[in-house]
Short mmCIF file of C-alpha atoms in Angstrom, two decimals:
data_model
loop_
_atom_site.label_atom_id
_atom_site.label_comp_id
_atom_site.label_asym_id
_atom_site.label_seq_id
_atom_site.Cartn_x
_atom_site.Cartn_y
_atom_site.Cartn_z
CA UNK A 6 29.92 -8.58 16.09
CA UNK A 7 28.19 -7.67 19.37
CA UNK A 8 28.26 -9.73 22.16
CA UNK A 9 24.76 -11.27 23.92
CA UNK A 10 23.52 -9.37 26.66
CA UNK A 11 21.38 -11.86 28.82
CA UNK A 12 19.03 -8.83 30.95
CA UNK A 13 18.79 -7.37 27.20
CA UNK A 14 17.93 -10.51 25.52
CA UNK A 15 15.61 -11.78 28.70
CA UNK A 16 13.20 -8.36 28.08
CA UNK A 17 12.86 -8.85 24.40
CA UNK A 18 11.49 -12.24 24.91
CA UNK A 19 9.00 -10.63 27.56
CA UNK A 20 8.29 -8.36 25.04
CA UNK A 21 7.41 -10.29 22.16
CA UNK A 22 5.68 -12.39 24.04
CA UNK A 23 3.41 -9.29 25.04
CA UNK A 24 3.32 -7.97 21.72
CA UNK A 25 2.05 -11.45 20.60
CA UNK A 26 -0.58 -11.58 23.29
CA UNK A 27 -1.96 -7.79 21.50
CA UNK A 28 -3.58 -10.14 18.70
CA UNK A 29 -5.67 -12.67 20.60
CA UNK A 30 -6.36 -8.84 22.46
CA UNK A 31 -7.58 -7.26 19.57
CA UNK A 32 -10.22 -10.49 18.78
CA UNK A 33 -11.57 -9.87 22.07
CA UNK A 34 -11.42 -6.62 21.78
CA UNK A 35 -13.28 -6.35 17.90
CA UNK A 36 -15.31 -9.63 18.94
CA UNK A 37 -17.06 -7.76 21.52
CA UNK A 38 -18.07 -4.71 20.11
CA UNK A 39 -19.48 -6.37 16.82
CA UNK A 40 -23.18 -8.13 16.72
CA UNK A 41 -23.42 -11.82 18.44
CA UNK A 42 -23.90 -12.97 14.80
CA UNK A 43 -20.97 -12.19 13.64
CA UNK A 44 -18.15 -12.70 16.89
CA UNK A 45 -16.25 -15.65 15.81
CA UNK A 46 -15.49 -14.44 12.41
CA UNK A 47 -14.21 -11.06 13.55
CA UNK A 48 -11.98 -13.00 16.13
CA UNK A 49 -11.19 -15.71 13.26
CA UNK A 50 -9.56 -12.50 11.33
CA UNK A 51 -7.05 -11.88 13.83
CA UNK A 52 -5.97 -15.50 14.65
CA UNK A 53 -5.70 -16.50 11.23
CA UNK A 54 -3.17 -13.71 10.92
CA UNK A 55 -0.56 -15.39 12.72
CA UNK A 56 -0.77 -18.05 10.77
CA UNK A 57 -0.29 -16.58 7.64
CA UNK A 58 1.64 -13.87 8.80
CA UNK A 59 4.19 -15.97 10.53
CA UNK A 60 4.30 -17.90 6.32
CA UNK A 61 4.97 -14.30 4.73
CA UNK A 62 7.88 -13.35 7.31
CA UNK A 63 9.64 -16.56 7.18
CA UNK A 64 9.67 -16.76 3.36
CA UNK A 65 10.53 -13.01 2.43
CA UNK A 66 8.76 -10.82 4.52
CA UNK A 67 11.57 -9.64 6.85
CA UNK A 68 13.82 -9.96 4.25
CA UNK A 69 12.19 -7.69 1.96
CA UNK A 70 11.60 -5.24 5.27
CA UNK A 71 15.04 -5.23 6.77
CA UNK A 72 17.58 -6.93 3.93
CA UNK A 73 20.19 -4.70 2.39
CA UNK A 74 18.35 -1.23 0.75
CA UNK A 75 17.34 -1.08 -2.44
CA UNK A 76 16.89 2.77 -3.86
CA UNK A 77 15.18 3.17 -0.76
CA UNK A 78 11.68 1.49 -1.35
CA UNK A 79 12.78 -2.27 -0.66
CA UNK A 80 15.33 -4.26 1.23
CA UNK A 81 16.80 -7.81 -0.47
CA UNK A 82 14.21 -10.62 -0.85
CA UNK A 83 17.02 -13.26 -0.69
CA UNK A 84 19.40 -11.87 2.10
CA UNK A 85 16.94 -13.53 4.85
CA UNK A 86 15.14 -15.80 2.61
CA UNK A 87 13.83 -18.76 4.48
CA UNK A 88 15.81 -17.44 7.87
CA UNK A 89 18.63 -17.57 6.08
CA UNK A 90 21.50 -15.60 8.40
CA UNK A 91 19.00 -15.14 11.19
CA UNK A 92 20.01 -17.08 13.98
CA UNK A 93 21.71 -16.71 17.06
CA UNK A 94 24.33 -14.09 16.85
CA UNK A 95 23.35 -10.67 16.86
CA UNK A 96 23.05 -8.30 14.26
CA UNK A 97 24.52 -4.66 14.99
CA UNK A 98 22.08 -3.24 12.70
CA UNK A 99 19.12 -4.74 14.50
CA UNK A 100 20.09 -5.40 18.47
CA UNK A 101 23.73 -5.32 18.88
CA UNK A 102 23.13 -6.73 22.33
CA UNK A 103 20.50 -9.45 21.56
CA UNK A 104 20.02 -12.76 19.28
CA UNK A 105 19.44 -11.43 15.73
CA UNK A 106 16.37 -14.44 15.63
CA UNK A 107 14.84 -12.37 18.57
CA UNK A 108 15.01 -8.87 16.70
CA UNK A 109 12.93 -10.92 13.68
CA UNK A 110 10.50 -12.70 16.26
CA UNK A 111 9.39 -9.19 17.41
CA UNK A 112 9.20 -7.65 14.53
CA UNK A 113 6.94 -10.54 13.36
CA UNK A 114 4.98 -9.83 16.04
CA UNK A 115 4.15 -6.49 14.56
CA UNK A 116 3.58 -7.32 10.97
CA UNK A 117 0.79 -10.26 12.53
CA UNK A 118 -1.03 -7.67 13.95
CA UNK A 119 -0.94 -4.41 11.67
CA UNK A 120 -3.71 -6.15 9.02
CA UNK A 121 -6.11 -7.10 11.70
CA UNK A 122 -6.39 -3.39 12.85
CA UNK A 123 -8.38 -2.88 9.82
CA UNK A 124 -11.09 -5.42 10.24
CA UNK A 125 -13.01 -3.91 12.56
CA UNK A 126 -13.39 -1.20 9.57
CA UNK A 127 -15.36 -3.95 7.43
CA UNK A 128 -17.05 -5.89 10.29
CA UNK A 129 -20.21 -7.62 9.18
CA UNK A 130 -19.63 -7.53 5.82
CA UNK A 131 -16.41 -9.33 3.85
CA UNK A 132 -16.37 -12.88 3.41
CA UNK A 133 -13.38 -15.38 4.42
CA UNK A 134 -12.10 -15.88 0.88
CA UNK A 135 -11.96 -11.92 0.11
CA UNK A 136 -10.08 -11.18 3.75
CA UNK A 137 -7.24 -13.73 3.19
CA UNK A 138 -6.64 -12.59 0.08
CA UNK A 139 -6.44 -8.81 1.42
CA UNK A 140 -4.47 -9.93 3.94
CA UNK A 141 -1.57 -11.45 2.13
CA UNK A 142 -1.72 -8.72 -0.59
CA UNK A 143 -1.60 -5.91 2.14
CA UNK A 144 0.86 -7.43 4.19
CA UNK A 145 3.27 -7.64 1.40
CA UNK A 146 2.36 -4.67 -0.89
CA UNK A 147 1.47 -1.98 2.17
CA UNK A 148 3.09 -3.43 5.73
CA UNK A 149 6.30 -4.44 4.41
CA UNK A 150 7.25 -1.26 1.98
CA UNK A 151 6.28 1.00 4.52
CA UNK A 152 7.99 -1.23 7.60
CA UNK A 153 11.22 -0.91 5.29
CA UNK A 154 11.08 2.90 4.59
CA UNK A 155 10.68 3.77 8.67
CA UNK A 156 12.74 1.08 10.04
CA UNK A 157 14.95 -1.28 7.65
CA UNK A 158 16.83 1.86 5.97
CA UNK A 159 14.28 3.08 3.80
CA UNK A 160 14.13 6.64 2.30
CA UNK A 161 11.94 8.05 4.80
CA UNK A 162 14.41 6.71 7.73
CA UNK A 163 16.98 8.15 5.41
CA UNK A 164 15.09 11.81 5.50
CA UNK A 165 15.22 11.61 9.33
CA UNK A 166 11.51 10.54 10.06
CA UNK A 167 11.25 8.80 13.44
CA UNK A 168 8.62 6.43 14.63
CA UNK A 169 9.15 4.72 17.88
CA UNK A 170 7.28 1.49 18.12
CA UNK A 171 4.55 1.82 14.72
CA UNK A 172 2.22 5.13 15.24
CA UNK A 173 3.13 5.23 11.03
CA UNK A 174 4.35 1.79 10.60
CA UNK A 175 0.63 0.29 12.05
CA UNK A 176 -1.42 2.77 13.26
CA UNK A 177 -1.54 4.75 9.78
CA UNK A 178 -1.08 2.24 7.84
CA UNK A 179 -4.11 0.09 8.92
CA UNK A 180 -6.23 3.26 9.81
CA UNK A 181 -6.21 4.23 6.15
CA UNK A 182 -6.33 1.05 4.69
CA UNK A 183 -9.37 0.53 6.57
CA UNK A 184 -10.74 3.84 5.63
CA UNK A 185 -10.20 3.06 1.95
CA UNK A 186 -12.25 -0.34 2.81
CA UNK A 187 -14.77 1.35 4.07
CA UNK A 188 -15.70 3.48 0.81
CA UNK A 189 -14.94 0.44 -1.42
CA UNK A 190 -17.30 -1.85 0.14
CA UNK A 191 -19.51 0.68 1.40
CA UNK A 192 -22.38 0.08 4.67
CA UNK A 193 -23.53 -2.93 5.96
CA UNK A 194 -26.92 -4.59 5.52
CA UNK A 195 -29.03 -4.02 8.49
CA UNK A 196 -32.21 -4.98 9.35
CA UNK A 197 -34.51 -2.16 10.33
CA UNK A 198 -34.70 -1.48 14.01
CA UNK A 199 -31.79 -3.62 14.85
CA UNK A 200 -29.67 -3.56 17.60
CA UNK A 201 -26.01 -2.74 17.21
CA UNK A 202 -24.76 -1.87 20.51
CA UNK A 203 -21.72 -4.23 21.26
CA UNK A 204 -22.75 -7.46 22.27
CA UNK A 205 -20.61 -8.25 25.38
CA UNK A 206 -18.66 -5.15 27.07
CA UNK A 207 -17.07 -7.82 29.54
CA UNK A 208 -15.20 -9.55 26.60
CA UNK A 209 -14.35 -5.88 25.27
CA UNK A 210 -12.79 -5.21 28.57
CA UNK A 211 -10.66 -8.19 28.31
CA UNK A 212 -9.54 -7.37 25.27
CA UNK A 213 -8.85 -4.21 26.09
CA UNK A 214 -7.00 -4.88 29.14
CA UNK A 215 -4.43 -7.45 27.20
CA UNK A 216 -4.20 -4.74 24.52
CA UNK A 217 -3.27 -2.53 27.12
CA UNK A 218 -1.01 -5.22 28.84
CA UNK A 219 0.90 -6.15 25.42
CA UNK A 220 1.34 -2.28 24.57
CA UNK A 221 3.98 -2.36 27.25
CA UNK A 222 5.76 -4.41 25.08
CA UNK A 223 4.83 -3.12 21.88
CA UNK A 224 6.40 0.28 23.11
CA UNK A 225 9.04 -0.39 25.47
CA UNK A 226 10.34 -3.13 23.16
CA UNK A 227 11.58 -0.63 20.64
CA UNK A 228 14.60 0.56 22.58
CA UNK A 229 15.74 -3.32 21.87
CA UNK A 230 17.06 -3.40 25.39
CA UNK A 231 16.27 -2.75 28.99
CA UNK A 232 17.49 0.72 29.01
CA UNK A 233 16.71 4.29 30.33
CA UNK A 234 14.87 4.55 26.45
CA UNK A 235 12.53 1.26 27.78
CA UNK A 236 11.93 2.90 30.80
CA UNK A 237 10.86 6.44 28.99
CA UNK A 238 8.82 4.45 26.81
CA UNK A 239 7.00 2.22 29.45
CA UNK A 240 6.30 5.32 31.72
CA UNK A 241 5.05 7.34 28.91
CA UNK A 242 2.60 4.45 27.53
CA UNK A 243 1.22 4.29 30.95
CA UNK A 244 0.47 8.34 30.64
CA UNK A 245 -1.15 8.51 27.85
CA UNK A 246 -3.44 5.57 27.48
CA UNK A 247 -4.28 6.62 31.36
CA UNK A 248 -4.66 9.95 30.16
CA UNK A 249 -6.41 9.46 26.97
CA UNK A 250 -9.21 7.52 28.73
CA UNK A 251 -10.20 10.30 30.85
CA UNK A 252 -10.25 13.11 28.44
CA UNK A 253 -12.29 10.54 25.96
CA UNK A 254 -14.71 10.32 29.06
CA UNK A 255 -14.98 13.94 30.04
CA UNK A 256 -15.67 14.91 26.36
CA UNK A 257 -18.10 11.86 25.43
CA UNK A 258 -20.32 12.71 28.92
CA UNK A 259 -20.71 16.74 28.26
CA UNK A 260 -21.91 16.25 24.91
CA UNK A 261 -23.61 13.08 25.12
CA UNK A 262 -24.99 13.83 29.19
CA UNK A 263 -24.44 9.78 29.97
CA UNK A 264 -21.27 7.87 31.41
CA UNK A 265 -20.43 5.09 28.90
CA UNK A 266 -18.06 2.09 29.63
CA UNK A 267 -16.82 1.82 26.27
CA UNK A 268 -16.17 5.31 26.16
CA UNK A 269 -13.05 4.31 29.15
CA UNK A 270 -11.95 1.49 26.87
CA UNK A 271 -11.99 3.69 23.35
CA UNK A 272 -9.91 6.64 25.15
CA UNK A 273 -7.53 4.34 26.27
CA UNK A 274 -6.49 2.75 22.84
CA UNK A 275 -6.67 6.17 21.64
CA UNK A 276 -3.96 7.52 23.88
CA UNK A 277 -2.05 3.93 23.16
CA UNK A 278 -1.92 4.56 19.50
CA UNK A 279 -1.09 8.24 19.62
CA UNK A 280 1.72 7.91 22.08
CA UNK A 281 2.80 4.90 19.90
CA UNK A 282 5.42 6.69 17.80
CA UNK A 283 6.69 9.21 20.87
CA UNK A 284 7.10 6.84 23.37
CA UNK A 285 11.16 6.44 23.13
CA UNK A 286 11.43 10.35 22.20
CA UNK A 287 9.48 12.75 25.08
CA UNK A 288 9.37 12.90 28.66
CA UNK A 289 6.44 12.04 30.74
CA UNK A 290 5.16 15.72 30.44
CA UNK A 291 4.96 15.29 27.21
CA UNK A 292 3.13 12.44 27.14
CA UNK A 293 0.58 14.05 29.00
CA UNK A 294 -0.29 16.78 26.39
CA UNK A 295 -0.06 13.65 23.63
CA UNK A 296 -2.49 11.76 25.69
CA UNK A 297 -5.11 15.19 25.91
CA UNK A 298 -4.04 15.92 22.16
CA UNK A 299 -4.97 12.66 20.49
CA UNK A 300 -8.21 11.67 22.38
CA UNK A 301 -9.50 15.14 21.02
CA UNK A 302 -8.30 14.51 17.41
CA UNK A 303 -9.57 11.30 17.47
CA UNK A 304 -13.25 12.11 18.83
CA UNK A 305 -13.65 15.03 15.90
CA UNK A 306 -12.50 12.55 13.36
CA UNK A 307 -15.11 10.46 14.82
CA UNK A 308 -17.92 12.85 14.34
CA UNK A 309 -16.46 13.57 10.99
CA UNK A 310 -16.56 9.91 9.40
CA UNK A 311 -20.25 10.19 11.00
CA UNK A 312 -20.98 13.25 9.15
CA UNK A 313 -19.57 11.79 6.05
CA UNK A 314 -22.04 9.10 6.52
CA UNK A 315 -19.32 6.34 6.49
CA UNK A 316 -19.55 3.02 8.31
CA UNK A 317 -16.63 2.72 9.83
CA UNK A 318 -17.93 0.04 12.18
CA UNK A 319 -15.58 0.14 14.86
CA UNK A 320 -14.10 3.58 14.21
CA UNK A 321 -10.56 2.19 13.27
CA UNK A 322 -9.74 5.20 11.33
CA UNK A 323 -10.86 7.67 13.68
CA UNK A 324 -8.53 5.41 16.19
CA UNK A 325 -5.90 4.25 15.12
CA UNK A 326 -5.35 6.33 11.83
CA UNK A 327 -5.63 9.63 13.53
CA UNK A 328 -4.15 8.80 16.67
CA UNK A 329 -1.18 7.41 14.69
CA UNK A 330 -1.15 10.41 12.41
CA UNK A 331 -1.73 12.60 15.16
CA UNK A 332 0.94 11.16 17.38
CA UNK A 333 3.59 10.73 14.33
CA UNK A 334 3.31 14.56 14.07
CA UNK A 335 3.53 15.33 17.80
CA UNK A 336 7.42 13.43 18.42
CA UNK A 337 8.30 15.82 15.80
CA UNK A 338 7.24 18.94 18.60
CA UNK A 339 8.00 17.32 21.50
CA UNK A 340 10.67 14.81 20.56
CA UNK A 341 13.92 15.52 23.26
CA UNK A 342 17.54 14.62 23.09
CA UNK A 343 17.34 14.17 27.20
CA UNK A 344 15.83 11.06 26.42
CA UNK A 345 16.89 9.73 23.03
CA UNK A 346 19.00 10.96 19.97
CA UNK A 347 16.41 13.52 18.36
CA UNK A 348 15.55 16.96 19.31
CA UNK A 349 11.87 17.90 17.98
CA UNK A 350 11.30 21.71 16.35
CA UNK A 351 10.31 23.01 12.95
CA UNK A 352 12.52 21.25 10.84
CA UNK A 353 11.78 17.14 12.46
CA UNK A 354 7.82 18.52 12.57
CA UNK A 355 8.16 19.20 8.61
CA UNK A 356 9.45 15.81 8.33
CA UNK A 357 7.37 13.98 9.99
CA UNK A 358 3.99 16.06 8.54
CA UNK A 359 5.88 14.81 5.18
CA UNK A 360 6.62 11.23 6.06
CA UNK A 361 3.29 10.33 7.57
CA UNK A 362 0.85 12.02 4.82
CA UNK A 363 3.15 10.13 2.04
CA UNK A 364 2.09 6.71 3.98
CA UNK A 365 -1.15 7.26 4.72
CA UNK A 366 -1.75 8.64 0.80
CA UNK A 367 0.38 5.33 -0.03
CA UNK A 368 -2.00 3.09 2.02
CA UNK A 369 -5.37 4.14 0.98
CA UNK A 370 -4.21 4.52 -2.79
CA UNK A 371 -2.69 1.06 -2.70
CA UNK A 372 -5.68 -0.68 -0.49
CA UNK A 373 -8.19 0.56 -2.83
CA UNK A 374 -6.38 -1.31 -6.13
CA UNK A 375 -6.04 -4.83 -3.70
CA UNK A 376 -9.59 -4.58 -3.07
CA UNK A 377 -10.53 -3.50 -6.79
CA UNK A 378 -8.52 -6.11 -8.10
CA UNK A 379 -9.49 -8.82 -5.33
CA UNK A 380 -13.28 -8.00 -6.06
CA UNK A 381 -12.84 -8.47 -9.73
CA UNK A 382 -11.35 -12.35 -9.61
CA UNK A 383 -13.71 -13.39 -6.82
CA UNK A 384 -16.52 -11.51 -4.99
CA UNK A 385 -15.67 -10.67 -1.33
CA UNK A 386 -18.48 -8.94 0.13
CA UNK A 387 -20.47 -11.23 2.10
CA UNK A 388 -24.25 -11.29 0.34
CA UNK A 389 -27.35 -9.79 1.90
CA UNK A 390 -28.02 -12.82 2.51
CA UNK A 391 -25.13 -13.51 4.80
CA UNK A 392 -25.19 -10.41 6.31
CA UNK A 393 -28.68 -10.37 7.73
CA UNK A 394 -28.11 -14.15 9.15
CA UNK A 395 -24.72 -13.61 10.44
CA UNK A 396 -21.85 -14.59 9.31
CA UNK A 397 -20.60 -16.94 11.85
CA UNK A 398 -23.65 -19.41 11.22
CA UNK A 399 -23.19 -18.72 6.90
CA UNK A 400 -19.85 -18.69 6.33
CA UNK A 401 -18.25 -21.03 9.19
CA UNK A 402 -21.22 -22.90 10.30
CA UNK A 403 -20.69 -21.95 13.83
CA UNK A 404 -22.58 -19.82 17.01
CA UNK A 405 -20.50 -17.52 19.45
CA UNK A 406 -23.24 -18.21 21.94
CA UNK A 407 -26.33 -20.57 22.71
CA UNK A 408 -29.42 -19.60 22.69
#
């Protein structure tokens, strides 16, 4: 049994506490770029996650995640049942320096906000009944498998795939499950001629400023203590979202000839989610080619969904999935036992090219049958109806602004 570390157990609570502060983040975030019509339901999608999230975890979730292995695909559903064994004491497996209770608070964290990543996918056009029914169905039939198989002694942890704080875990996860959305439910209904430049940049700013904020957190939180692994992954976060946001802008003004503020805020979160799995593995010179790598990756994946005449609203696969995918790929070049336990090359490259494509072929496979099956016992597209009103004032009865 380890024994408590107070500095360790002090910096996880920071931590979570950032990573929780990412969701409220991501409704400003999401509830900025969409139409004024339709803010408070796109920010109702995140919050409502930790509600039901939080329900999930307690009652199986992290048991079925991180409980005792089961032929690889599943951990125990009734090891942590309820919270049962997670208390105080630490867990070796999980935190050997640290309250086992704080280990499952953070990881909650994560699981609350992988779902919501997705939404900005569908904006504008799923109603309320159809996404809480996606999200509990994803949650437990996509988040936790896949959070077991990278991090709770899964096969793929077993085959030697690494993933520092989620590039796989969220960013894949949710970018293909919101690109598999996206086909299902197909383009929203828009009025000719209308309008659908974001409809506040300051509250996008916000957002992305606590996303940015909390993604200390997110990523330095992985090492599970305040440690030189923290410390490699804080510095490197700072890199790459820094670094990301520059590149984004460079490319954005030579081929569009015009400095855009959202194109600062977009390169950012792409260099956060591509840097997401390396952050504990590479050195800060590293982290400078993954935040010029990702940025690129991510704007051509962009173009491509355009070209593919997909509407993506809010570009969450081009985002998130890529820069995860792109970034899960990367740790496996640049990955360096100077800083943590893995050395990258040839052989960890092949492994991660393996572990990430069987994830994101798992996701958008699996999201497709929720939604199929979803749709057929109750509709959950909004109706045209709904759509060309806004949803706020349809489906909660409620304005983001006055008139």
């Amino acid at each position: 049994m380890g024994v408590i570390n107070s500095g360790n157990t002090a910096f996880m609570i920071i931590c979570t506490a950032m990573v929780c502060l990412m969701t409220p983040g991501l409704a400003l975030f999401y509830g900025g770029l969409v139409r004024k019509k339709n803010v408070l339901v796109m920010m109702m999608q995140s919050f409502i996650s930790m509600g039901i999230v939080t329900i999930i975890w307690i009652f199986g979730g992290f048991s079925l995640a991180y409980g005792t292995d089961h032929a690889g695909i599943i951990g125990s559903i009734s090891q942590f049942f309820g919270m049962n064994s997670v208390g105080l004491a630490p867990n070796p497996s999980y935190g050997a320096t640290i309250p086992f209770v704080m280990f499952f608070a953070y990881q909650l964290m994560f699981a609350i906000i992988t779902a919501p990543l997705m939404t900005g996918a569908f904006a504008d056009r799923l109603n309320l009944k159809g996404y809480i029914l996606i999200l509990i169905a994803w949650t437990i039939l996509i988040y936790i498998p896949v959070c077991h198989w990278i991090w709770g002694g899964g096969f793929l942890e077993k085959l030697g795939f690494i993933d520092f704080a989620g590039g796989t875990v969220i960013h894949v996860s949710a970018g293909f499950g919101a690109l598999a959305s996206v086909i299902y439910l197909g383009k929203r209904v828009i009025k000719k001629g209308e309008n659908l430049d974001p409809n506040n940049l300051v509250i996008v700013a916000i957002g992305t400023g606590l996303l940015w904020f909390g993604w200390f957190g997110f990523n330095a939180g992985g090492s599970l203590a305040a440690d030189k692994i923290a410390a490699a992954a804080f510095v490197n976060t700072a890199i790459a979202a820094s670094v990301g946001m520059i590149v984004w802008t460079i490319i954005s003004v030579a081929i569009n000839k015009k400095l855009k503020f959202v194109d600062l805020l977009t390169g950012a979160v792409a260099g956060l989610a591509t840097i997401t799995p390396c952050a504990g593995y590479v050195d800060p010179k590293a982290a400078v080619v993954i935040g010029i790598v990702g940025p690129i990756v991510c704007f051509i994946s962009i173009a491509a969904r355009r070209k593919m005449n997909l509407d993506d609203a809010l570009d969450v696969w081009g985002v998130h999935g890529m820069g995860g995918l792109t970034g899960s790929i990367l740790v496996g070049i640049f990955a360096s036992v100077a800083v943590n336990t893995v050395d990258g090359g040839i052989h960890q490259m092949l492994i991660q090219i393996l572990g990430v494509l069987i994830v994101a072929i798992y996701s958008f496979v699996v999201t497709m049958i929720i939604l199929k099956v979803i749709d057929s016992i109750c509709p959950i597209r909004a109706t045209e109806k709904e759509q060309l009103r806004g949803l706020d004032n349809t489906l909660l009865g409620e304005d983001a602004y006055w008139e």
